[in-house]
Amino acid sequence: GLFSRVASVTFGPYVRFELGRSQVDTSDAKWHPPGSSDPTVFFSTDEGDYTSGAVAMGYDFQNGLRAEVAFIGTGTSGVTGSCSSASDSSSCSEHADITKASVSTSALMGNVYYAPLEARGSHSIFQPFIVAGLGVARNTTGEWTRYNAASERPERTFEGASSSGLAWSVGVGASVQLRKPGAWPIILEGSWRYYDYGTAKGGATALPENGESSPITPLQFDHTDQVLAVGLRIPLRRY
């Protein structure tokens, strides 16, 4: 059968290329307006999906384990948010909504894969796997705008900003060797992964003609993705 054929030996170093579609989530969004007596305002956000990609170099130990270092880059997701609550329980009619923001991320992550069938000595061309990663992400938030009809200046736009922090991921997938044993192997992979990129933060400086006051805490939110991806893994040695 297709999955019972013996795979080519892929022991050693490899490169991997991946392209995926990301379902973006921006949770725990909030800001603290400029006034010292103002409460922290929380938002219920909406965001757009984007395409993401990864390039990795790794090593296959052919005992069920492989490890790699991957660079991950995402597209840009638009983010909007309506006021959901305030820390002093005041009405959202008194507070701003977020009418424009965006987020994109780049990350450097170390990944470890475990293929249980391979660990049990199966050299089938089909190998399911689990994966976990840990690294550093840089979240970039574009210019963001708050709108409050009750304010003397209803609309204000602030600068974007970038921030770095811990990132992690977990996922599952499967690989299929595309070329017959004895040929230089090319391995097709499909996966689902959950990424937590940490906190994204906007800038606190208003753009020109948007007033002088700065928020005590600018817009910030937690950035996570669920990614469905396909990729190619290409060993760098032929046996």
JSON list of C-alpha atoms in Angstrom, two decimals:
[
{"chain": "A", "resi": 1, "resn": "GLY", "atom": "CA", "xyz": [0.00, 0.00, 0.00]},
{"chain": "A", "resi": 2, "resn": "LEU", "atom": "CA", "xyz": [0.97, 3.65, -0.31]},
{"chain": "A", "resi": 3, "resn": "PHE", "atom": "CA", "xyz": [1.91, 4.11, 3.32]},
{"chain": "A", "resi": 4, "resn": "SER", "atom": "CA", "xyz": [3.69, 0.74, 3.73]},
{"chain": "A", "resi": 5, "resn": "ARG", "atom": "CA", "xyz": [6.48, 1.47, 1.26]},
{"chain": "A", "resi": 6, "resn": "VAL", "atom": "CA", "xyz": [9.86, 1.93, 2.92]},
{"chain": "A", "resi": 7, "resn": "ALA", "atom": "CA", "xyz": [11.00, 5.51, 2.88]},
{"chain": "A", "resi": 8, "resn": "SER", "atom": "CA", "xyz": [14.41, 6.75, 1.82]},
{"chain": "A", "resi": 9, "resn": "VAL", "atom": "CA", "xyz": [16.87, 7.47, 4.60]},
{"chain": "A", "resi": 10, "resn": "THR", "atom": "CA", "xyz": [16.54, 11.11, 5.64]},
{"chain": "A", "resi": 11, "resn": "PHE", "atom": "CA", "xyz": [18.94, 11.09, 8.55]},
{"chain": "A", "resi": 12, "resn": "GLY", "atom": "CA", "xyz": [20.75, 14.38, 9.03]},
{"chain": "A", "resi": 13, "resn": "PRO", "atom": "CA", "xyz": [20.30, 18.04, 8.21]},
{"chain": "A", "resi": 14, "resn": "TYR", "atom": "CA", "xyz": [17.41, 19.47, 6.24]},
{"chain": "A", "resi": 15, "resn": "VAL", "atom": "CA", "xyz": [15.75, 22.72, 5.16]},
{"chain": "A", "resi": 16, "resn": "ARG", "atom": "CA", "xyz": [12.02, 23.31, 5.41]},
{"chain": "A", "resi": 17, "resn": "PHE", "atom": "CA", "xyz": [9.73, 25.85, 3.74]},
{"chain": "A", "resi": 18, "resn": "GLU", "atom": "CA", "xyz": [6.16, 26.49, 4.90]},
{"chain": "A", "resi": 19, "resn": "LEU", "atom": "CA", "xyz": [3.19, 28.59, 3.86]},
{"chain": "A", "resi": 20, "resn": "GLY", "atom": "CA", "xyz": [0.04, 28.85, 5.94]},
{"chain": "A", "resi": 21, "resn": "ARG", "atom": "CA", "xyz": [-3.24, 30.63, 6.53]},
{"chain": "A", "resi": 22, "resn": "SER", "atom": "CA", "xyz": [-3.56, 32.15, 9.99]},
{"chain": "A", "resi": 23, "resn": "GLN", "atom": "CA", "xyz": [-6.71, 32.73, 12.02]},
{"chain": "A", "resi": 24, "resn": "VAL", "atom": "CA", "xyz": [-5.74, 35.72, 14.12]},
{"chain": "A", "resi": 25, "resn": "ASP", "atom": "CA", "xyz": [-6.95, 36.43, 17.65]},
{"chain": "A", "resi": 26, "resn": "THR", "atom": "CA", "xyz": [-6.29, 39.62, 19.66]},
{"chain": "A", "resi": 27, "resn": "SER", "atom": "CA", "xyz": [-7.57, 39.09, 23.20]},
{"chain": "A", "resi": 28, "resn": "ASP", "atom": "CA", "xyz": [-7.38, 41.09, 26.43]},
{"chain": "A", "resi": 29, "resn": "ALA", "atom": "CA", "xyz": [-7.28, 44.39, 24.51]},
{"chain": "A", "resi": 30, "resn": "LYS", "atom": "CA", "xyz": [-7.21, 47.54, 26.65]},
{"chain": "A", "resi": 31, "resn": "TRP", "atom": "CA", "xyz": [-5.82, 51.02, 27.15]},
{"chain": "A", "resi": 32, "resn": "HIS", "atom": "CA", "xyz": [-5.64, 53.61, 29.94]},
{"chain": "A", "resi": 33, "resn": "PRO", "atom": "CA", "xyz": [-6.57, 57.11, 28.69]},
{"chain": "A", "resi": 34, "resn": "PRO", "atom": "CA", "xyz": [-4.46, 60.20, 29.54]},
{"chain": "A", "resi": 35, "resn": "GLY", "atom": "CA", "xyz": [-6.48, 61.42, 32.53]},
{"chain": "A", "resi": 36, "resn": "SER", "atom": "CA", "xyz": [-5.19, 60.19, 35.88]},
{"chain": "A", "resi": 37, "resn": "SER", "atom": "CA", "xyz": [-8.79, 59.67, 37.00]},
{"chain": "A", "resi": 38, "resn": "ASP", "atom": "CA", "xyz": [-9.75, 57.77, 33.84]},
{"chain": "A", "resi": 39, "resn": "PRO", "atom": "CA", "xyz": [-10.36, 54.04, 34.18]},
{"chain": "A", "resi": 40, "resn": "THR", "atom": "CA", "xyz": [-8.71, 51.33, 32.12]},
{"chain": "A", "resi": 41, "resn": "VAL", "atom": "CA", "xyz": [-10.97, 50.59, 29.14]},
{"chain": "A", "resi": 42, "resn": "PHE", "atom": "CA", "xyz": [-11.29, 47.07, 27.74]},
{"chain": "A", "resi": 43, "resn": "PHE", "atom": "CA", "xyz": [-12.24, 46.18, 24.15]},
{"chain": "A", "resi": 44, "resn": "SER", "atom": "CA", "xyz": [-13.93, 43.38, 22.29]},
{"chain": "A", "resi": 45, "resn": "THR", "atom": "CA", "xyz": [-11.82, 43.13, 19.14]},
{"chain": "A", "resi": 46, "resn": "ASP", "atom": "CA", "xyz": [-12.28, 41.98, 15.57]},
{"chain": "A", "resi": 47, "resn": "GLU", "atom": "CA", "xyz": [-9.34, 41.13, 13.34]},
{"chain": "A", "resi": 48, "resn": "GLY", "atom": "CA", "xyz": [-8.56, 39.94, 9.82]},
{"chain": "A", "resi": 49, "resn": "ASP", "atom": "CA", "xyz": [-6.75, 36.74, 8.87]},
{"chain": "A", "resi": 50, "resn": "TYR", "atom": "CA", "xyz": [-3.50, 36.70, 6.92]},
{"chain": "A", "resi": 51, "resn": "THR", "atom": "CA", "xyz": [-0.95, 34.47, 5.20]},
{"chain": "A", "resi": 52, "resn": "SER", "atom": "CA", "xyz": [2.15, 33.47, 7.17]},
{"chain": "A", "resi": 53, "resn": "GLY", "atom": "CA", "xyz": [5.34, 31.66, 6.24]},
{"chain": "A", "resi": 54, "resn": "ALA", "atom": "CA", "xyz": [8.37, 29.99, 7.75]},
{"chain": "A", "resi": 55, "resn": "VAL", "atom": "CA", "xyz": [11.88, 28.97, 6.73]},
{"chain": "A", "resi": 56, "resn": "ALA", "atom": "CA", "xyz": [13.73, 26.47, 8.92]},
{"chain": "A", "resi": 57, "resn": "MET", "atom": "CA", "xyz": [16.98, 24.52, 9.17]},
{"chain": "A", "resi": 58, "resn": "GLY", "atom": "CA", "xyz": [16.98, 21.36, 11.24]},
{"chain": "A", "resi": 59, "resn": "TYR", "atom": "CA", "xyz": [18.28, 17.88, 11.92]},
{"chain": "A", "resi": 60, "resn": "ASP", "atom": "CA", "xyz": [16.42, 14.57, 11.68]},
{"chain": "A", "resi": 61, "resn": "PHE", "atom": "CA", "xyz": [17.76, 12.00, 14.17]},
{"chain": "A", "resi": 62, "resn": "GLN", "atom": "CA", "xyz": [15.63, 9.22, 12.59]},
{"chain": "A", "resi": 63, "resn": "ASN", "atom": "CA", "xyz": [14.57, 7.92, 15.97]},
{"chain": "A", "resi": 64, "resn": "GLY", "atom": "CA", "xyz": [11.27, 9.79, 16.03]},
{"chain": "A", "resi": 65, "resn": "LEU", "atom": "CA", "xyz": [12.87, 13.10, 16.95]},
{"chain": "A", "resi": 66, "resn": "ARG", "atom": "CA", "xyz": [13.97, 16.08, 14.92]},
{"chain": "A", "resi": 67, "resn": "ALA", "atom": "CA", "xyz": [14.84, 19.61, 15.91]},
{"chain": "A", "resi": 68, "resn": "GLU", "atom": "CA", "xyz": [15.09, 22.88, 14.02]},
{"chain": "A", "resi": 69, "resn": "VAL", "atom": "CA", "xyz": [15.42, 26.63, 14.19]},
{"chain": "A", "resi": 70, "resn": "ALA", "atom": "CA", "xyz": [12.71, 28.47, 12.25]},
{"chain": "A", "resi": 71, "resn": "PHE", "atom": "CA", "xyz": [12.15, 32.08, 11.21]},
{"chain": "A", "resi": 72, "resn": "ILE", "atom": "CA", "xyz": [8.43, 32.93, 11.02]},
{"chain": "A", "resi": 73, "resn": "GLY", "atom": "CA", "xyz": [6.87, 35.96, 9.37]},
{"chain": "A", "resi": 74, "resn": "THR", "atom": "CA", "xyz": [3.22, 36.96, 9.25]},
{"chain": "A", "resi": 75, "resn": "GLY", "atom": "CA", "xyz": [1.16, 39.30, 7.14]},
{"chain": "A", "resi": 76, "resn": "THR", "atom": "CA", "xyz": [-0.61, 42.33, 8.61]},
{"chain": "A", "resi": 77, "resn": "SER", "atom": "CA", "xyz": [-4.00, 41.99, 10.28]},
{"chain": "A", "resi": 78, "resn": "GLY", "atom": "CA", "xyz": [-6.34, 44.92, 10.73]},
{"chain": "A", "resi": 79, "resn": "VAL", "atom": "CA", "xyz": [-7.72, 45.25, 14.26]},
{"chain": "A", "resi": 80, "resn": "THR", "atom": "CA", "xyz": [-10.77, 47.16, 15.51]},
{"chain": "A", "resi": 81, "resn": "GLY", "atom": "CA", "xyz": [-12.39, 47.10, 18.93]},
{"chain": "A", "resi": 82, "resn": "SER", "atom": "CA", "xyz": [-15.54, 48.30, 20.62]},
{"chain": "A", "resi": 83, "resn": "CYS", "atom": "CA", "xyz": [-15.55, 49.14, 24.32]},
{"chain": "A", "resi": 84, "resn": "SER", "atom": "CA", "xyz": [-16.68, 46.15, 26.36]},
{"chain": "A", "resi": 85, "resn": "SER", "atom": "CA", "xyz": [-16.14, 47.40, 29.93]},
{"chain": "A", "resi": 86, "resn": "ALA", "atom": "CA", "xyz": [-14.22, 49.81, 32.12]},
{"chain": "A", "resi": 87, "resn": "SER", "atom": "CA", "xyz": [-12.29, 49.16, 35.32]},
{"chain": "A", "resi": 88, "resn": "ASP", "atom": "CA", "xyz": [-14.58, 51.52, 37.29]},
{"chain": "A", "resi": 89, "resn": "SER", "atom": "CA", "xyz": [-17.77, 49.91, 35.89]},
{"chain": "A", "resi": 90, "resn": "SER", "atom": "CA", "xyz": [-18.74, 53.12, 34.09]},
{"chain": "A", "resi": 91, "resn": "SER", "atom": "CA", "xyz": [-20.80, 52.96, 30.90]},
{"chain": "A", "resi": 92, "resn": "CYS", "atom": "CA", "xyz": [-19.09, 52.35, 27.57]},
{"chain": "A", "resi": 93, "resn": "SER", "atom": "CA", "xyz": [-21.01, 55.34, 26.20]},
{"chain": "A", "resi": 94, "resn": "GLU", "atom": "CA", "xyz": [-18.45, 57.47, 28.06]},
{"chain": "A", "resi": 95, "resn": "HIS", "atom": "CA", "xyz": [-15.43, 55.77, 26.51]},
{"chain": "A", "resi": 96, "resn": "ALA", "atom": "CA", "xyz": [-13.67, 55.30, 23.21]},
{"chain": "A", "resi": 97, "resn": "ASP", "atom": "CA", "xyz": [-13.71, 52.54, 20.64]},
{"chain": "A", "resi": 98, "resn": "ILE", "atom": "CA", "xyz": [-10.70, 51.52, 18.57]},
{"chain": "A", "resi": 99, "resn": "THR", "atom": "CA", "xyz": [-11.54, 52.26, 14.93]},
{"chain": "A", "resi": 100, "resn": "LYS", "atom": "CA", "xyz": [-8.15, 51.43, 13.40]},
{"chain": "A", "resi": 101, "resn": "ALA", "atom": "CA", "xyz": [-5.10, 49.38, 14.39]},
{"chain": "A", "resi": 102, "resn": "SER", "atom": "CA", "xyz": [-3.01, 46.59, 12.90]},
{"chain": "A", "resi": 103, "resn": "VAL", "atom": "CA", "xyz": [-0.54, 43.92, 13.95]},
{"chain": "A", "resi": 104, "resn": "SER", "atom": "CA", "xyz": [2.17, 41.86, 12.26]},
{"chain": "A", "resi": 105, "resn": "THR", "atom": "CA", "xyz": [4.77, 39.57, 13.78]},
{"chain": "A", "resi": 106, "resn": "SER", "atom": "CA", "xyz": [8.16, 38.06, 13.10]},
{"chain": "A", "resi": 107, "resn": "ALA", "atom": "CA", "xyz": [9.56, 35.31, 15.33]},
{"chain": "A", "resi": 108, "resn": "LEU", "atom": "CA", "xyz": [12.62, 33.13, 15.78]},
{"chain": "A", "resi": 109, "resn": "MET", "atom": "CA", "xyz": [11.66, 29.79, 17.29]},
{"chain": "A", "resi": 110, "resn": "GLY", "atom": "CA", "xyz": [13.28, 26.48, 18.17]},
{"chain": "A", "resi": 111, "resn": "ASN", "atom": "CA", "xyz": [11.00, 23.53, 17.35]},
{"chain": "A", "resi": 112, "resn": "VAL", "atom": "CA", "xyz": [11.11, 19.90, 18.47]},
{"chain": "A", "resi": 113, "resn": "TYR", "atom": "CA", "xyz": [9.12, 17.22, 16.58]},
{"chain": "A", "resi": 114, "resn": "TYR", "atom": "CA", "xyz": [8.19, 13.72, 17.68]},
{"chain": "A", "resi": 115, "resn": "ALA", "atom": "CA", "xyz": [6.93, 11.08, 15.21]},
{"chain": "A", "resi": 116, "resn": "PRO", "atom": "CA", "xyz": [5.62, 8.09, 17.22]},
{"chain": "A", "resi": 117, "resn": "LEU", "atom": "CA", "xyz": [5.56, 5.65, 14.28]},
{"chain": "A", "resi": 118, "resn": "GLU", "atom": "CA", "xyz": [9.16, 6.40, 13.41]},
{"chain": "A", "resi": 119, "resn": "ALA", "atom": "CA", "xyz": [10.14, 6.03, 17.07]},
{"chain": "A", "resi": 120, "resn": "ARG", "atom": "CA", "xyz": [8.73, 2.48, 16.95]},
{"chain": "A", "resi": 121, "resn": "GLY", "atom": "CA", "xyz": [10.88, 1.65, 13.94]},
{"chain": "A", "resi": 122, "resn": "SER", "atom": "CA", "xyz": [8.35, 2.20, 11.19]},
{"chain": "A", "resi": 123, "resn": "HIS", "atom": "CA", "xyz": [9.91, 3.70, 8.08]},
{"chain": "A", "resi": 124, "resn": "SER", "atom": "CA", "xyz": [6.61, 4.25, 6.28]},
{"chain": "A", "resi": 125, "resn": "ILE", "atom": "CA", "xyz": [6.54, 7.17, 3.89]},
{"chain": "A", "resi": 126, "resn": "PHE", "atom": "CA", "xyz": [3.62, 8.51, 6.01]},
{"chain": "A", "resi": 127, "resn": "GLN", "atom": "CA", "xyz": [4.54, 9.86, 9.45]},
{"chain": "A", "resi": 128, "resn": "PRO", "atom": "CA", "xyz": [2.20, 11.76, 11.81]},
{"chain": "A", "resi": 129, "resn": "PHE", "atom": "CA", "xyz": [3.94, 14.02, 14.31]},
{"chain": "A", "resi": 130, "resn": "ILE", "atom": "CA", "xyz": [3.50, 16.42, 17.20]},
{"chain": "A", "resi": 131, "resn": "VAL", "atom": "CA", "xyz": [5.52, 19.61, 17.55]},
{"chain": "A", "resi": 132, "resn": "ALA", "atom": "CA", "xyz": [6.31, 22.20, 20.21]},
{"chain": "A", "resi": 133, "resn": "GLY", "atom": "CA", "xyz": [8.27, 25.42, 19.89]},
{"chain": "A", "resi": 134, "resn": "LEU", "atom": "CA", "xyz": [9.77, 28.15, 22.04]},
{"chain": "A", "resi": 135, "resn": "GLY", "atom": "CA", "xyz": [11.34, 31.42, 20.98]},
{"chain": "A", "resi": 136, "resn": "VAL", "atom": "CA", "xyz": [11.13, 35.20, 20.71]},
{"chain": "A", "resi": 137, "resn": "ALA", "atom": "CA", "xyz": [8.53, 37.22, 18.80]},
{"chain": "A", "resi": 138, "resn": "ARG", "atom": "CA", "xyz": [8.56, 40.83, 17.69]},
{"chain": "A", "resi": 139, "resn": "ASN", "atom": "CA", "xyz": [5.06, 42.26, 17.42]},
{"chain": "A", "resi": 140, "resn": "THR", "atom": "CA", "xyz": [4.60, 45.44, 15.38]},
{"chain": "A", "resi": 141, "resn": "THR", "atom": "CA", "xyz": [1.46, 47.50, 15.91]},
{"chain": "A", "resi": 142, "resn": "GLY", "atom": "CA", "xyz": [0.65, 50.13, 13.29]},
{"chain": "A", "resi": 143, "resn": "GLU", "atom": "CA", "xyz": [-0.84, 53.57, 13.88]},
{"chain": "A", "resi": 144, "resn": "TRP", "atom": "CA", "xyz": [-3.96, 53.22, 15.97]},
{"chain": "A", "resi": 145, "resn": "THR", "atom": "CA", "xyz": [-7.03, 55.43, 16.30]},
{"chain": "A", "resi": 146, "resn": "ARG", "atom": "CA", "xyz": [-9.44, 55.81, 19.16]},
{"chain": "A", "resi": 147, "resn": "TYR", "atom": "CA", "xyz": [-12.86, 57.41, 18.65]},
{"chain": "A", "resi": 148, "resn": "ASN", "atom": "CA", "xyz": [-15.01, 58.82, 21.45]},
{"chain": "A", "resi": 149, "resn": "ALA", "atom": "CA", "xyz": [-18.03, 60.86, 20.42]},
{"chain": "A", "resi": 150, "resn": "ALA", "atom": "CA", "xyz": [-18.31, 62.24, 23.98]},
{"chain": "A", "resi": 151, "resn": "SER", "atom": "CA", "xyz": [-14.77, 63.68, 23.94]},
{"chain": "A", "resi": 152, "resn": "GLU", "atom": "CA", "xyz": [-13.80, 67.26, 23.09]},
{"chain": "A", "resi": 153, "resn": "ARG", "atom": "CA", "xyz": [-11.55, 65.74, 20.41]},
{"chain": "A", "resi": 154, "resn": "PRO", "atom": "CA", "xyz": [-13.57, 62.73, 19.19]},
{"chain": "A", "resi": 155, "resn": "GLU", "atom": "CA", "xyz": [-10.84, 61.13, 17.07]},
{"chain": "A", "resi": 156, "resn": "ARG", "atom": "CA", "xyz": [-7.18, 60.78, 17.98]},
{"chain": "A", "resi": 157, "resn": "THR", "atom": "CA", "xyz": [-4.50, 58.73, 16.20]},
{"chain": "A", "resi": 158, "resn": "PHE", "atom": "CA", "xyz": [-1.26, 57.56, 17.83]},
{"chain": "A", "resi": 159, "resn": "GLU", "atom": "CA", "xyz": [2.01, 56.21, 16.52]},
{"chain": "A", "resi": 160, "resn": "GLY", "atom": "CA", "xyz": [2.67, 52.51, 16.07]},
{"chain": "A", "resi": 161, "resn": "ALA", "atom": "CA", "xyz": [5.31, 50.62, 18.02]},
{"chain": "A", "resi": 162, "resn": "SER", "atom": "CA", "xyz": [7.18, 47.31, 18.17]},
{"chain": "A", "resi": 163, "resn": "SER", "atom": "CA", "xyz": [7.81, 45.11, 21.19]},
{"chain": "A", "resi": 164, "resn": "SER", "atom": "CA", "xyz": [9.54, 41.78, 21.75]},
{"chain": "A", "resi": 165, "resn": "GLY", "atom": "CA", "xyz": [8.77, 38.93, 24.12]},
{"chain": "A", "resi": 166, "resn": "LEU", "atom": "CA", "xyz": [8.50, 35.21, 24.67]},
{"chain": "A", "resi": 167, "resn": "ALA", "atom": "CA", "xyz": [6.66, 33.14, 22.06]},
{"chain": "A", "resi": 168, "resn": "TRP", "atom": "CA", "xyz": [5.59, 29.51, 22.09]},
{"chain": "A", "resi": 169, "resn": "SER", "atom": "CA", "xyz": [3.63, 27.07, 19.97]},
{"chain": "A", "resi": 170, "resn": "VAL", "atom": "CA", "xyz": [2.18, 23.55, 19.91]},
{"chain": "A", "resi": 171, "resn": "GLY", "atom": "CA", "xyz": [0.76, 21.57, 17.02]},
{"chain": "A", "resi": 172, "resn": "VAL", "atom": "CA", "xyz": [0.11, 18.35, 15.16]},
{"chain": "A", "resi": 173, "resn": "GLY", "atom": "CA", "xyz": [0.70, 17.30, 11.59]},
{"chain": "A", "resi": 174, "resn": "ALA", "atom": "CA", "xyz": [1.78, 14.58, 9.19]},
{"chain": "A", "resi": 175, "resn": "SER", "atom": "CA", "xyz": [4.38, 14.13, 6.48]},
{"chain": "A", "resi": 176, "resn": "VAL", "atom": "CA", "xyz": [4.40, 12.11, 3.24]},
{"chain": "A", "resi": 177, "resn": "GLN", "atom": "CA", "xyz": [7.52, 11.35, 1.23]},
{"chain": "A", "resi": 178, "resn": "LEU", "atom": "CA", "xyz": [6.88, 12.31, -2.39]},
{"chain": "A", "resi": 179, "resn": "ARG", "atom": "CA", "xyz": [9.75, 10.54, -4.13]},
{"chain": "A", "resi": 180, "resn": "LYS", "atom": "CA", "xyz": [10.44, 6.82, -4.25]},
{"chain": "A", "resi": 181, "resn": "PRO", "atom": "CA", "xyz": [13.15, 5.12, -2.13]},
{"chain": "A", "resi": 182, "resn": "GLY", "atom": "CA", "xyz": [16.60, 5.58, -3.59]},
{"chain": "A", "resi": 183, "resn": "ALA", "atom": "CA", "xyz": [15.82, 9.03, -4.97]},
{"chain": "A", "resi": 184, "resn": "TRP", "atom": "CA", "xyz": [16.69, 12.29, -3.30]},
{"chain": "A", "resi": 185, "resn": "PRO", "atom": "CA", "xyz": [13.72, 12.55, -0.92]},
{"chain": "A", "resi": 186, "resn": "ILE", "atom": "CA", "xyz": [11.27, 15.45, -0.86]},
{"chain": "A", "resi": 187, "resn": "ILE", "atom": "CA", "xyz": [8.80, 15.39, 2.01]},
{"chain": "A", "resi": 188, "resn": "LEU", "atom": "CA", "xyz": [5.41, 17.12, 1.98]},
{"chain": "A", "resi": 189, "resn": "GLU", "atom": "CA", "xyz": [4.06, 18.25, 5.35]},
{"chain": "A", "resi": 190, "resn": "GLY", "atom": "CA", "xyz": [0.68, 19.46, 6.54]},
{"chain": "A", "resi": 191, "resn": "SER", "atom": "CA", "xyz": [0.10, 20.84, 10.02]},
{"chain": "A", "resi": 192, "resn": "TRP", "atom": "CA", "xyz": [-2.09, 22.76, 12.43]},
{"chain": "A", "resi": 193, "resn": "ARG", "atom": "CA", "xyz": [-0.30, 24.91, 14.99]},
{"chain": "A", "resi": 194, "resn": "TYR", "atom": "CA", "xyz": [-1.27, 27.29, 17.76]},
{"chain": "A", "resi": 195, "resn": "TYR", "atom": "CA", "xyz": [1.10, 30.24, 18.26]},
{"chain": "A", "resi": 196, "resn": "ASP", "atom": "CA", "xyz": [1.18, 32.59, 21.23]},
{"chain": "A", "resi": 197, "resn": "TYR", "atom": "CA", "xyz": [3.23, 35.63, 20.24]},
{"chain": "A", "resi": 198, "resn": "GLY", "atom": "CA", "xyz": [2.79, 37.53, 23.51]},
{"chain": "A", "resi": 199, "resn": "THR", "atom": "CA", "xyz": [1.66, 41.12, 23.93]},
{"chain": "A", "resi": 200, "resn": "ALA", "atom": "CA", "xyz": [1.51, 43.69, 21.11]},
{"chain": "A", "resi": 201, "resn": "LYS", "atom": "CA", "xyz": [1.62, 47.35, 22.10]},
{"chain": "A", "resi": 202, "resn": "GLY", "atom": "CA", "xyz": [0.84, 50.58, 20.28]},
{"chain": "A", "resi": 203, "resn": "GLY", "atom": "CA", "xyz": [2.73, 53.83, 20.64]},
{"chain": "A", "resi": 204, "resn": "ALA", "atom": "CA", "xyz": [1.85, 56.54, 23.17]},
{"chain": "A", "resi": 205, "resn": "THR", "atom": "CA", "xyz": [2.72, 59.57, 21.01]},
{"chain": "A", "resi": 206, "resn": "ALA", "atom": "CA", "xyz": [-0.13, 61.27, 19.16]},
{"chain": "A", "resi": 207, "resn": "LEU", "atom": "CA", "xyz": [0.36, 62.13, 15.50]},
{"chain": "A", "resi": 208, "resn": "PRO", "atom": "CA", "xyz": [0.56, 65.84, 14.57]},
{"chain": "A", "resi": 209, "resn": "GLU", "atom": "CA", "xyz": [-2.76, 67.70, 14.95]},
{"chain": "A", "resi": 210, "resn": "ASN", "atom": "CA", "xyz": [-4.06, 64.95, 17.24]},
{"chain": "A", "resi": 211, "resn": "GLY", "atom": "CA", "xyz": [-3.42, 66.69, 20.54]},
{"chain": "A", "resi": 212, "resn": "GLU", "atom": "CA", "xyz": [-0.50, 66.60, 22.95]},
{"chain": "A", "resi": 213, "resn": "SER", "atom": "CA", "xyz": [-1.61, 64.33, 25.78]},
{"chain": "A", "resi": 214, "resn": "SER", "atom": "CA", "xyz": [-0.39, 60.73, 25.91]},
{"chain": "A", "resi": 215, "resn": "PRO", "atom": "CA", "xyz": [-2.25, 57.71, 27.30]},
{"chain": "A", "resi": 216, "resn": "ILE", "atom": "CA", "xyz": [-1.05, 56.34, 30.61]},
{"chain": "A", "resi": 217, "resn": "THR", "atom": "CA", "xyz": [-1.03, 52.93, 28.89]},
{"chain": "A", "resi": 218, "resn": "PRO", "atom": "CA", "xyz": [-1.42, 52.82, 25.09]},
{"chain": "A", "resi": 219, "resn": "LEU", "atom": "CA", "xyz": [-3.45, 50.20, 23.29]},
{"chain": "A", "resi": 220, "resn": "GLN", "atom": "CA", "xyz": [-2.20, 46.66, 23.95]},
{"chain": "A", "resi": 221, "resn": "PHE", "atom": "CA", "xyz": [-3.50, 43.16, 23.34]},
{"chain": "A", "resi": 222, "resn": "ASP", "atom": "CA", "xyz": [-2.40, 39.52, 23.36]},
{"chain": "A", "resi": 223, "resn": "HIS", "atom": "CA", "xyz": [-1.63, 38.16, 19.89]},
{"chain": "A", "resi": 224, "resn": "THR", "atom": "CA", "xyz": [-2.26, 34.49, 19.07]},
{"chain": "A", "resi": 225, "resn": "ASP", "atom": "CA", "xyz": [-2.69, 32.58, 15.80]},
{"chain": "A", "resi": 226, "resn": "GLN", "atom": "CA", "xyz": [-4.07, 29.24, 14.67]},
{"chain": "A", "resi": 227, "resn": "VAL", "atom": "CA", "xyz": [-2.26, 28.25, 11.49]},
{"chain": "A", "resi": 228, "resn": "LEU", "atom": "CA", "xyz": [-3.11, 25.63, 8.85]},
{"chain": "A", "resi": 229, "resn": "ALA", "atom": "CA", "xyz": [0.03, 25.17, 6.78]},
{"chain": "A", "resi": 230, "resn": "VAL", "atom": "CA", "xyz": [1.64, 23.08, 4.06]},
{"chain": "A", "resi": 231, "resn": "GLY", "atom": "CA", "xyz": [5.37, 22.80, 3.59]},
{"chain": "A", "resi": 232, "resn": "LEU", "atom": "CA", "xyz": [8.27, 20.98, 1.98]},
{"chain": "A", "resi": 233, "resn": "ARG", "atom": "CA", "xyz": [11.12, 19.39, 3.92]},
{"chain": "A", "resi": 234, "resn": "ILE", "atom": "CA", "xyz": [14.26, 18.71, 1.88]},
{"chain": "A", "resi": 235, "resn": "PRO", "atom": "CA", "xyz": [17.16, 16.71, 3.39]},
{"chain": "A", "resi": 236, "resn": "LEU", "atom": "CA", "xyz": [20.60, 18.11, 2.58]},
{"chain": "A", "resi": 237, "resn": "ARG", "atom": "CA", "xyz": [22.24, 14.67, 2.27]},
{"chain": "A", "resi": 238, "resn": "ARG", "atom": "CA", "xyz": [21.54, 11.87, -0.14]},
{"chain": "A", "resi": 239, "resn": "TYR", "atom": "CA", "xyz": [22.13, 8.29, 0.99]}
]
